[in-house]
CSV table of C-alpha atoms and ligand atoms in Angstrom, one decimal:
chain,number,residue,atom,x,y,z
A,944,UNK,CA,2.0,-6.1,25.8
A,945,UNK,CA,2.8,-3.7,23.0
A,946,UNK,CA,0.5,-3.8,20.2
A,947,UNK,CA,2.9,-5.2,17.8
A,948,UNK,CA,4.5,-7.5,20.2
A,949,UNK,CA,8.1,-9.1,18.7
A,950,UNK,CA,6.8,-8.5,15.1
A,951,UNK,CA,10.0,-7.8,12.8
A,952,UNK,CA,9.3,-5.0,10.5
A,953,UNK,CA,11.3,-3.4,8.0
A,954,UNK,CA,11.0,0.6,7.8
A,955,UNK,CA,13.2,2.3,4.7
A,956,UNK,CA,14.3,5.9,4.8
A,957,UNK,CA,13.9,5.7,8.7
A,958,UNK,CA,17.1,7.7,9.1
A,959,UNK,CA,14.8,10.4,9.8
A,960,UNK,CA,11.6,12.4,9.1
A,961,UNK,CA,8.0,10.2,9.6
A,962,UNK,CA,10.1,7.0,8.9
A,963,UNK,CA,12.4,7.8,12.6
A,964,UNK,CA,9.1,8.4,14.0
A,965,UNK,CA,7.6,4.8,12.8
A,966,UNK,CA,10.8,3.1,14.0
A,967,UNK,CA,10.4,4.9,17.4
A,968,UNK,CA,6.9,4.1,18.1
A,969,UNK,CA,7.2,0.5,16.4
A,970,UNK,CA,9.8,-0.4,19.2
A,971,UNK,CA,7.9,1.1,21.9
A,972,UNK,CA,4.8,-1.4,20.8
A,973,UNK,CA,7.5,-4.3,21.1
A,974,UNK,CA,8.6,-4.7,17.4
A,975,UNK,CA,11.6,-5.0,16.1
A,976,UNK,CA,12.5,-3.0,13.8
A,977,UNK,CA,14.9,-2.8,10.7
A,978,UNK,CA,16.0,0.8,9.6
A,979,UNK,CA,17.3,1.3,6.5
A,980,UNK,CA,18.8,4.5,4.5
A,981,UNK,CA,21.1,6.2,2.7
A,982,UNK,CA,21.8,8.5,5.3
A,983,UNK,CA,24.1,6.3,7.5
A,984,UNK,CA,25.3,8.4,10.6
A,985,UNK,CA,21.6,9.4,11.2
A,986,UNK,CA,20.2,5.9,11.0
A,987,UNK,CA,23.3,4.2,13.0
A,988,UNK,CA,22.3,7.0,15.7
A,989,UNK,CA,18.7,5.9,15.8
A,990,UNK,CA,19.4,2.2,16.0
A,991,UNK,CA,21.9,3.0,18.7
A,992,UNK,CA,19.1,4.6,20.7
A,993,UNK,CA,16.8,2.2,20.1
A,994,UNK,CA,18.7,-0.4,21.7
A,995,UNK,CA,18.1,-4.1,21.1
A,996,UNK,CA,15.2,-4.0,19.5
A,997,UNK,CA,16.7,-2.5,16.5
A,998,UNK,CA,19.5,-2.2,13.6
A,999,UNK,CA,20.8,-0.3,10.9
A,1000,UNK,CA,21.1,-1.6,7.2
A,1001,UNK,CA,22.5,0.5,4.6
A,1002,UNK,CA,20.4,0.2,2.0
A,1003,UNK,CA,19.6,2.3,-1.7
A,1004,UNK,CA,15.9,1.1,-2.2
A,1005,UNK,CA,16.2,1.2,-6.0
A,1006,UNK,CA,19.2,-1.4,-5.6
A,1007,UNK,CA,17.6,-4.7,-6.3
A,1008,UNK,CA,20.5,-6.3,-4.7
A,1009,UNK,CA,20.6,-4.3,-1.6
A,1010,UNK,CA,17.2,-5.4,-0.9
A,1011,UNK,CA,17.9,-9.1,-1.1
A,1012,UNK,CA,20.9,-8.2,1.5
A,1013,UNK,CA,18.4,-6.3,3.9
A,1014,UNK,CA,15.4,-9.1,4.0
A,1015,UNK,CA,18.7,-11.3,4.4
A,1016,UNK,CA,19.8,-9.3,7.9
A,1017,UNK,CA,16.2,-8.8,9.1
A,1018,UNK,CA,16.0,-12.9,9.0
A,1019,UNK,CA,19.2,-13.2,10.3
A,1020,UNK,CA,19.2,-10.5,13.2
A,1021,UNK,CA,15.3,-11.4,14.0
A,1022,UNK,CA,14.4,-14.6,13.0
A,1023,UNK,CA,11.7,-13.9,10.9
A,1024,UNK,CA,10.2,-10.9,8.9
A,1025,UNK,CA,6.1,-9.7,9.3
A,1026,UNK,CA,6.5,-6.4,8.4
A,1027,UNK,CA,7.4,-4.1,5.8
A,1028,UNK,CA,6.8,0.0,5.4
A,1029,UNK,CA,7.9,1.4,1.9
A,1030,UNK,CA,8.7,5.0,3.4
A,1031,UNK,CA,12.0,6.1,1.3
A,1032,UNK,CA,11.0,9.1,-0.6
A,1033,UNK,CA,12.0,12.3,-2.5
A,1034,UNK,CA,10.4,15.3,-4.0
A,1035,UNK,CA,11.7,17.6,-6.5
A,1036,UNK,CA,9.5,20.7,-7.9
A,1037,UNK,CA,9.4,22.3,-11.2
A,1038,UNK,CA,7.4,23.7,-14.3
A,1039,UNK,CA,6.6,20.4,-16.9
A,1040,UNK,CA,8.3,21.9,-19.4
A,1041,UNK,CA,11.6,22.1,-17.3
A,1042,UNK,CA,11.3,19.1,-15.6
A,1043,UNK,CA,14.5,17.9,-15.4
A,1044,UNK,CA,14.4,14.3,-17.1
A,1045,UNK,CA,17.9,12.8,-14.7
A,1046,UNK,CA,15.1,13.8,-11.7
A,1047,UNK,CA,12.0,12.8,-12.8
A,1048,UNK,CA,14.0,8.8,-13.2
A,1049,UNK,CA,15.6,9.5,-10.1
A,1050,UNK,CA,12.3,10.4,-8.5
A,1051,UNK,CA,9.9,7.1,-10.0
A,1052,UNK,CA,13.1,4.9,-9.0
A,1053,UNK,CA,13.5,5.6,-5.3
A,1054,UNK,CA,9.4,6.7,-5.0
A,1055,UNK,CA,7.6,3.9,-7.0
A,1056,UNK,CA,10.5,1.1,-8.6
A,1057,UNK,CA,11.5,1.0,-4.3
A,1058,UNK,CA,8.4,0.2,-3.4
A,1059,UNK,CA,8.3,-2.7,-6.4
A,1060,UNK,CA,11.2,-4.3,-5.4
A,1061,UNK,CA,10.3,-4.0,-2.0
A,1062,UNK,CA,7.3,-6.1,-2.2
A,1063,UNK,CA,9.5,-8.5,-4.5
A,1064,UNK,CA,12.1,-9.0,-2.3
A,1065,UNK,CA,10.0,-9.2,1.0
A,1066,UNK,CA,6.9,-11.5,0.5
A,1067,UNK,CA,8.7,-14.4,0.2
A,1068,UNK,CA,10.3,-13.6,4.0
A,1069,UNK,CA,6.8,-12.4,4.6
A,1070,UNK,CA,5.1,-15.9,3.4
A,1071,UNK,CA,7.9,-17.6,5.5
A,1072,UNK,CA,7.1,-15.7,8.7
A,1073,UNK,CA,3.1,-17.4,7.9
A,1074,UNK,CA,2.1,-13.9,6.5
A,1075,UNK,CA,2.0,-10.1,7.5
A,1076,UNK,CA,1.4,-6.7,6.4
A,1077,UNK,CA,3.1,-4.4,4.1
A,1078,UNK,CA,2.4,-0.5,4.1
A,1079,UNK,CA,3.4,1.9,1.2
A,1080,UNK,CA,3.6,5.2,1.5
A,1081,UNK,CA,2.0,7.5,-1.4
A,1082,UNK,CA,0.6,11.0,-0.7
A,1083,UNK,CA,-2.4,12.8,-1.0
A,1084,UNK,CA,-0.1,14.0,-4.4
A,1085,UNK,CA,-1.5,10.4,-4.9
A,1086,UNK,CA,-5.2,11.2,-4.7
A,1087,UNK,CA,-4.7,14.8,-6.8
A,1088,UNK,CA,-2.7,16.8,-9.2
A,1089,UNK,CA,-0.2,19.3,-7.5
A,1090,UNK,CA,1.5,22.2,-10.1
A,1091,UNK,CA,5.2,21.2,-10.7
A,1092,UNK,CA,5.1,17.7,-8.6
A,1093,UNK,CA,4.9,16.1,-11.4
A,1094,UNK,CA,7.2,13.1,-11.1
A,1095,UNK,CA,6.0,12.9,-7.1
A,1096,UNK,CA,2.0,12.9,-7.9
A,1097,UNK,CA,2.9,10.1,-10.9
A,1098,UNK,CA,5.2,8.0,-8.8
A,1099,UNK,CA,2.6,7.9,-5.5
A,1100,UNK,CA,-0.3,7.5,-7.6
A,1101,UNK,CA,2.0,4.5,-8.5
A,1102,UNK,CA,2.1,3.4,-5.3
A,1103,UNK,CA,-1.3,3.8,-4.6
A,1104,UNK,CA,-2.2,1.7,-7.7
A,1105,UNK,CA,0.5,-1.2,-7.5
A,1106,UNK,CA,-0.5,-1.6,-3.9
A,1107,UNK,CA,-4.3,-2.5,-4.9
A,1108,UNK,CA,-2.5,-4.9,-7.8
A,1109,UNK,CA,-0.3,-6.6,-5.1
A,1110,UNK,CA,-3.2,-6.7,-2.2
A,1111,UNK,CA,-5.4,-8.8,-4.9
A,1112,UNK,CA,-2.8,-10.8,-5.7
A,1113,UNK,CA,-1.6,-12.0,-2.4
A,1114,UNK,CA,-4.4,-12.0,-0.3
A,1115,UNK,CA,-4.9,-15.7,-0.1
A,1116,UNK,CA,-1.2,-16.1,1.5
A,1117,UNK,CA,-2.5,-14.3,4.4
A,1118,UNK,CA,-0.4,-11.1,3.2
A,1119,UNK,CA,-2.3,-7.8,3.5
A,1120,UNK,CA,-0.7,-4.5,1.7
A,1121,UNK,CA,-2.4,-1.0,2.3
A,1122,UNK,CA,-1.4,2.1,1.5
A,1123,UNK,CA,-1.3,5.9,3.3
A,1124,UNK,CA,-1.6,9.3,2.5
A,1125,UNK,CA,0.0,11.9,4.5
A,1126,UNK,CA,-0.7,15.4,3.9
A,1127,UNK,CA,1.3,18.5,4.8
A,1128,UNK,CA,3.5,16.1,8.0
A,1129,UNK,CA,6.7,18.5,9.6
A,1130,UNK,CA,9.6,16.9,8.4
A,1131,UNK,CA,13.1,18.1,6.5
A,1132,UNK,CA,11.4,17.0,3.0
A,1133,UNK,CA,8.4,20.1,3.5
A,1134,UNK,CA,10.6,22.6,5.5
A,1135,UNK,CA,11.2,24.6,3.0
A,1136,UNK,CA,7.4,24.8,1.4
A,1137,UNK,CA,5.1,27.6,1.6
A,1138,UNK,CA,2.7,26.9,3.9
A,1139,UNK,CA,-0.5,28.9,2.8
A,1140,UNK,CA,-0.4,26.5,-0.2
A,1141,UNK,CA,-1.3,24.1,2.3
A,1142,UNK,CA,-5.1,25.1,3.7
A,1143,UNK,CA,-5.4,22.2,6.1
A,1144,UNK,CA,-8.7,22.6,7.5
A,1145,UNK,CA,-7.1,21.7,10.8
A,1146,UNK,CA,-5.2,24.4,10.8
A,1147,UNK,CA,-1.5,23.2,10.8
A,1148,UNK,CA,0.8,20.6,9.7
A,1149,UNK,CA,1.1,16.9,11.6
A,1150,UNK,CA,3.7,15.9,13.7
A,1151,UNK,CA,5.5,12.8,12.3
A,1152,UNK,CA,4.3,10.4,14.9
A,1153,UNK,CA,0.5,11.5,14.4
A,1154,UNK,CA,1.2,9.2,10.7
A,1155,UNK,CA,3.0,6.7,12.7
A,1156,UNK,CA,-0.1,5.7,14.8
A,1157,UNK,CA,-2.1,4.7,11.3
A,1158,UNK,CA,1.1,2.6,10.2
A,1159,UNK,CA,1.2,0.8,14.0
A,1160,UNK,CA,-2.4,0.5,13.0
A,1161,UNK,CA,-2.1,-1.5,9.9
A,1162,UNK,CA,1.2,-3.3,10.9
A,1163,UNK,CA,-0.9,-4.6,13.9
A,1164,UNK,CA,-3.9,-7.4,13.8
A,1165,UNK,CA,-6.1,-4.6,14.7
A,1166,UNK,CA,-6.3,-4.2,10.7
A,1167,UNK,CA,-7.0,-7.8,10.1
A,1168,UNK,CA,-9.5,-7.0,7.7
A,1169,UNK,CA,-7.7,-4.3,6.0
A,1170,UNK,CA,-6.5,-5.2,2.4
A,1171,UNK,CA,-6.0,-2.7,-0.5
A,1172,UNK,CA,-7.2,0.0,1.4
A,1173,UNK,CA,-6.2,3.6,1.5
A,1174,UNK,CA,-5.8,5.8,4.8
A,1175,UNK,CA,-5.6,9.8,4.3
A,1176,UNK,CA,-3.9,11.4,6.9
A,1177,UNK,CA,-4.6,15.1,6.2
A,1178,UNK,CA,-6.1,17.2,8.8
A,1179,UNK,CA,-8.5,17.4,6.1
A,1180,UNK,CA,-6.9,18.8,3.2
A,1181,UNK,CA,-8.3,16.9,0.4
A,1182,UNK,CA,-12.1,17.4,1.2
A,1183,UNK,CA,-12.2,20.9,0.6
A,1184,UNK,CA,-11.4,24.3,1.4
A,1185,UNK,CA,-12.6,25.5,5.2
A,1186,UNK,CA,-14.9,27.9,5.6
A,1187,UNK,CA,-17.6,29.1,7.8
A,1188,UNK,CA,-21.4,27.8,7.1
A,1189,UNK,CA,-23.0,30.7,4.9
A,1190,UNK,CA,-26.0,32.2,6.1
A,1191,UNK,CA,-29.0,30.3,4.7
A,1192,UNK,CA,-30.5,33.1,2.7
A,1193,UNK,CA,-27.2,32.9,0.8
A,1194,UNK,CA,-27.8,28.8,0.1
A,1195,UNK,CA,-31.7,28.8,-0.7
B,2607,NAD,N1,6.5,15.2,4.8
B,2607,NAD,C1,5.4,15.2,4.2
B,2607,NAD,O1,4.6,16.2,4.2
B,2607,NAD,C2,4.9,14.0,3.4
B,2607,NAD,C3,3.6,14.0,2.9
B,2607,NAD,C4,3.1,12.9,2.2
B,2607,NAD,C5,4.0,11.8,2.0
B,2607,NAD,N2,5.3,11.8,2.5
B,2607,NAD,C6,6.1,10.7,2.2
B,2607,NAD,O2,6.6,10.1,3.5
B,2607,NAD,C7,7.8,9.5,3.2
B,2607,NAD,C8,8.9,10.1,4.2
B,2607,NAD,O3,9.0,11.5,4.0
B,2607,NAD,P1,9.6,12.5,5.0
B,2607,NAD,O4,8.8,13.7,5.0
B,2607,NAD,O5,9.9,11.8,6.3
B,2607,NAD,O6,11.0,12.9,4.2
B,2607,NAD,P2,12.5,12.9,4.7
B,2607,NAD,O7,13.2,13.5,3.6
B,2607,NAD,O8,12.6,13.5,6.0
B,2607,NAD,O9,12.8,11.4,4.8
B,2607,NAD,C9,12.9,10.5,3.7
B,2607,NAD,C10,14.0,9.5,3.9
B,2607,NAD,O10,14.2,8.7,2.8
B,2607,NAD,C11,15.6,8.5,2.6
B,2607,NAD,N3,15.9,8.1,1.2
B,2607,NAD,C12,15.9,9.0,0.1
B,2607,NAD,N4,16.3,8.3,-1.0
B,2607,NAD,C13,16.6,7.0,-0.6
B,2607,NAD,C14,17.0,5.8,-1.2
B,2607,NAD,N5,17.3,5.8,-2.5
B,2607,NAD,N6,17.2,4.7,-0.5
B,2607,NAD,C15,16.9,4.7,0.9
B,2607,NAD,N7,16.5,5.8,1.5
B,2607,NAD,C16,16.3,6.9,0.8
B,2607,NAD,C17,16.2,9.8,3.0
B,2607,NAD,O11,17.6,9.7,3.2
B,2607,NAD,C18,15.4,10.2,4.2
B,2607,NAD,O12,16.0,9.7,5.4
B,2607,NAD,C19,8.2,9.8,1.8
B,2607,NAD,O13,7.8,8.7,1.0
B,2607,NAD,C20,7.3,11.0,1.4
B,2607,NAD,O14,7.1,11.1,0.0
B,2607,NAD,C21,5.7,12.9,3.2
């Protein structure tokens, strides 16, 4: 008995990267699973694998009509929808004076307007299914400032914010909505960042799956009591910078 036995649940940007690894561990708890992306050979491929228990949906989050489509094949394929994970994201660096203002839309529609219409388009599926759990992605760039993230760190402190304004409002249909906040995780979107930017008191970045095991968390009933919340999944990084204990004489 998996721990999210014949749940439907609705992953974006699962094509690859900590959304594949959701996808992959949400099947193996018995879910089933609805992938949607953008990039379309890559997500076919993982559906494919998958077997059964999951399908492919091309789908542009920031589409409002794409996402009535998507809720519309979940129900279809499924039966029902319990679950959604708003993981589609992007992240584009530069100084503030040279932001480039095409990115910084492009970056608040797929990182914060795809998690709105998300929640839109699902909770009435959700409220169908007699409730369920939704889980948005933000960051720690959602907890902090970062130097030249600056549409990323406004759009996931979005998502941290509308997902406290959505939990309140539909608490009493039995819908929960929490949201996470990975830190440095392996994946194509940080391959190409500087690591020692990153002191991760654990001393190195997560695997994908190690965020997947806090969304099967709060997908699951485990996290009945879980509304509004926020779970940091950081190896640390946003207490502090590690160090050894000083010697006392150097404290007192
Ligand atoms: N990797 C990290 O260190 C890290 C840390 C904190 C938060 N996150 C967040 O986790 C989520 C997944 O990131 P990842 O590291 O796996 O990145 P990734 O680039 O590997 O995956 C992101 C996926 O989103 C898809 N996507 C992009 N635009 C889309 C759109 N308009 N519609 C549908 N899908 C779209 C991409 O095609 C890709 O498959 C993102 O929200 C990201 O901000 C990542």
């Amino acid at each position: 008995m998996g721990r999210v036995n014949n749940k439907v649940i609705l992953v974006t940007g699962a094509a690859r990267g900590i959304g594949a690894a959701h996808a992959r561990l949400l099947v193996a708890e018995g879910a089933k699973v609805v992938i949607t992306d953008i990039l379309h050979i890559e997500g076919e491929a993982l559906a494919a694998q998958l077997g059964e228990s999951a399908i492919y949906v091309r789908q542009d989050v920031t589409q409002s009509g794409e996402w009535t489509e998507v809720i519309a094949s979940a129900e279809r394929r499924f039966g029902a929808l319990h679950g959604l994970v708003n993981n589609a994201g992007i992240a584009n660096v530069a100084p503030l004076e040279e932001f480039p203002l095409d990115q910084w839309h492009k970056t608040i529609a797929v990182n914060l307007t795809g998690v709105f219409l998300g929640m839109q388009a699902a909770l009435p599926a959700i409220r169908r299914a007699g409730g369920g759990s939704i889980v948005n992605v933000s960051s720690v760039e959602g907890l902090r400032g970062s130097a030249g993230l600056h549409a990323y760190v406004a759009s996931k402190f979005g998502v941290r914010g509308i997902t406290k304004s959505a939990a309140l409002e539909v608490a009493a249909s039995g819908v929960r909505v929490n949201s996470i906040h990975p830190g440095l995780i392996a994946t194509p979107m940080t391959a190409s960042f500087e690591s020692s930017l990153f002191p991760v008191p654990l001393g190195r970045p997560a695997e994908p799956q190690e965020v997947s095991q806090a969304v099967l968390f709060l997908l699951s009933d485990e996290s009945s009591y879980l509304t509004g919340s926020e779970i940091v999944i950081d190896g640390g990084l946003t207490i502090g910078v590690p160090r050894k204990c000083p010697a006392p004489e150097n404290i007192f």
